[in-house]
PDB file of C-alpha atoms in Angstrom:
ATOM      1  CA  UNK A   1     111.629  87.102 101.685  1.00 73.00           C
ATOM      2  CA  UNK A   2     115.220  87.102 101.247  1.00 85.00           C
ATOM      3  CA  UNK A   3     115.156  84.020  99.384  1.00 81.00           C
ATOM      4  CA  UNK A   4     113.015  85.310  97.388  1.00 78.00           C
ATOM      5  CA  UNK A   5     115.155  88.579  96.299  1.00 83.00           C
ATOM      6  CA  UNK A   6     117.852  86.486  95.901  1.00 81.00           C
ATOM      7  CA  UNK A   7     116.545  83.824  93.683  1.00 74.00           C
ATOM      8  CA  UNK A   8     114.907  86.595  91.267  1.00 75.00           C
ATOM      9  CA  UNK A   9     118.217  88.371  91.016  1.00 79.00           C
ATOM     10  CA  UNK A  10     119.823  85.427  90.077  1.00 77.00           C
ATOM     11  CA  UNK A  11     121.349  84.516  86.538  1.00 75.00           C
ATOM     12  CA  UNK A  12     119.331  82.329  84.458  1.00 69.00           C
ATOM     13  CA  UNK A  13     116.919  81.646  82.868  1.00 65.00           C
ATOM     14  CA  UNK A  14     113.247  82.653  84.517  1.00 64.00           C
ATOM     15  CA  UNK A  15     109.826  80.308  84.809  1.00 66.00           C
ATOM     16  CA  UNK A  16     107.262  83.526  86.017  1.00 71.00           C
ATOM     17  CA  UNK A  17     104.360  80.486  86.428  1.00 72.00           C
ATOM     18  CA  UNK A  18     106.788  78.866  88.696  1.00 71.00           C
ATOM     19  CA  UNK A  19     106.584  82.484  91.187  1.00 74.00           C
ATOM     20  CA  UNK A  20     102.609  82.081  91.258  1.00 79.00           C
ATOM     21  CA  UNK A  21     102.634  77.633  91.434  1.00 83.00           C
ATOM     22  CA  UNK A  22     104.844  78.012  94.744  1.00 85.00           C
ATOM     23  CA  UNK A  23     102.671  80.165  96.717  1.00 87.00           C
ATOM     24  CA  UNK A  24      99.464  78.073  95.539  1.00 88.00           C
ATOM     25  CA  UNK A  25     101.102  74.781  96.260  1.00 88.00           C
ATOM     26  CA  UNK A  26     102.365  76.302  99.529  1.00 89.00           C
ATOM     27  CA  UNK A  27      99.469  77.370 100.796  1.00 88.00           C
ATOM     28  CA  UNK A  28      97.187  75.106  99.786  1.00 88.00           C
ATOM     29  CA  UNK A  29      99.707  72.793 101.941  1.00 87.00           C
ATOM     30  CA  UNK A  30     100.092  74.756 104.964  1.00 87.00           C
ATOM     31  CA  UNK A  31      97.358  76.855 105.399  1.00 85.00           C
ATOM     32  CA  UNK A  32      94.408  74.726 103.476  1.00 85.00           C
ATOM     33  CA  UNK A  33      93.010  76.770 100.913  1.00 85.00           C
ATOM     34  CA  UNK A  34      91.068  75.311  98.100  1.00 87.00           C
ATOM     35  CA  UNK A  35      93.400  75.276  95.195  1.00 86.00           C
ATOM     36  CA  UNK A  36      93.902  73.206  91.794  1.00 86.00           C
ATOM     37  CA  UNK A  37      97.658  72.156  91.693  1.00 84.00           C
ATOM     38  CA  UNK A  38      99.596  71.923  88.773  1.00 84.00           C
ATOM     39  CA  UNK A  39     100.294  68.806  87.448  1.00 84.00           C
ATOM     40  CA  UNK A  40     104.140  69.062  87.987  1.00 84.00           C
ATOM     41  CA  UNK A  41     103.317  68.586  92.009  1.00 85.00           C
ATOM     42  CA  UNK A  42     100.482  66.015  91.673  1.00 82.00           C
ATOM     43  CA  UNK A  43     100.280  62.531  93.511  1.00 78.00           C
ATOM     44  CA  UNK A  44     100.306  60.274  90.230  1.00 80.00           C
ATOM     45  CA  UNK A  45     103.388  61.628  88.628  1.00 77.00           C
ATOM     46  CA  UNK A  46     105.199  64.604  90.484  1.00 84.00           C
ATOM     47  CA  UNK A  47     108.054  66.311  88.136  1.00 85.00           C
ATOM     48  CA  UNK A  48     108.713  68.466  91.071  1.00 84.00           C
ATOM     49  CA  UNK A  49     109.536  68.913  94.625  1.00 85.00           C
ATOM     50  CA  UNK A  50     107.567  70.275  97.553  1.00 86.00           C
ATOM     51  CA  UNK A  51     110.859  71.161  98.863  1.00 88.00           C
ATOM     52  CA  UNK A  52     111.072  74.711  97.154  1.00 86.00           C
ATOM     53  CA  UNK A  53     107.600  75.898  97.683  1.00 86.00           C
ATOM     54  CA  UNK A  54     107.313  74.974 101.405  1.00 88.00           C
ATOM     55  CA  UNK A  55     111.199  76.830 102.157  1.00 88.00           C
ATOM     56  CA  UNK A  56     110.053  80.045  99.736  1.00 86.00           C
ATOM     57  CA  UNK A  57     106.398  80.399 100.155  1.00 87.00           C
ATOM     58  CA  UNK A  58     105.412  77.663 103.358  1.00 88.00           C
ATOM     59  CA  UNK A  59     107.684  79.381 105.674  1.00 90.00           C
ATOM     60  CA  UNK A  60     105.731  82.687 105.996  1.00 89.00           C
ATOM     61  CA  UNK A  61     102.515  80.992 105.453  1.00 89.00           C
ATOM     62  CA  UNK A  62     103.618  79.116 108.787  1.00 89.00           C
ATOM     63  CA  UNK A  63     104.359  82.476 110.546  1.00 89.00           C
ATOM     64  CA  UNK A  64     101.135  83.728 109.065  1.00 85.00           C
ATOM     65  CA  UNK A  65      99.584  80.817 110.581  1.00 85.00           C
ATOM     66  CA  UNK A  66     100.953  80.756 113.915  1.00 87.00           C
ATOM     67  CA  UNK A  67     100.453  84.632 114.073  1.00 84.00           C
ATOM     68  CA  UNK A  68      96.719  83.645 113.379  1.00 81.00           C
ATOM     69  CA  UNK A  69      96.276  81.352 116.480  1.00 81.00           C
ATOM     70  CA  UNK A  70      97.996  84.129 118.506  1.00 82.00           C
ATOM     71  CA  UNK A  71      95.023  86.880 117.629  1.00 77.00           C
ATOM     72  CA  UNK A  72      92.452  84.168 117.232  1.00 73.00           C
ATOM     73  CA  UNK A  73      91.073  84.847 113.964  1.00 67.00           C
ATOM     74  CA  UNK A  74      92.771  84.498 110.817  1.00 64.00           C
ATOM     75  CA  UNK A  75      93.668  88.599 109.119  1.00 58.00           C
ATOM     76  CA  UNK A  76      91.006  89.545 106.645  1.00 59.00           C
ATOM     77  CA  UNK A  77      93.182  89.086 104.033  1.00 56.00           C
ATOM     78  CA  UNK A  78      93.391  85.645 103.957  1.00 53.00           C
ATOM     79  CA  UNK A  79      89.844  84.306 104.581  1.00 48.00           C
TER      80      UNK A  79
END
């Protein structure tokens, strides 16, 4: 989360897509959700990194995921 703050108080120029792509990417990564990934992190020609969505968006989907085998079921608001 604090990454987060940080990186959308930051100078520069802003990509809003690029907010909604890393949670997608991330979590169809880490927790398995059925998603369509933009072409910028496909197989056959990736113009980006997974390194940025997994630290911003994986991390907490990782908590959320590990906080899920803990309780046994995942929270409503992810299934």
């Amino acid at each position: 989360a604090v990454v987060r703050v940080l990186m959308a108080l930051a100078p520069g120029y802003v990509h809003p897509d690029e907010h909604f792509q890393n949670a997608e990417v991330a979590a169809a990564r880490v927790l398995g959700v059925a998603s369509s990934p933009p072409w910028e992190f496909t197989a056959d020609a990736p113009a980006r990194t997974m390194a940025l969505p997994i630290a911003v968006s994986g991390l907490p989907f990782v908590a959320l995921r590990a906080a899920a085998a803990v309780v046994g079921a995942w929270p409503a608001v992810v299934t």
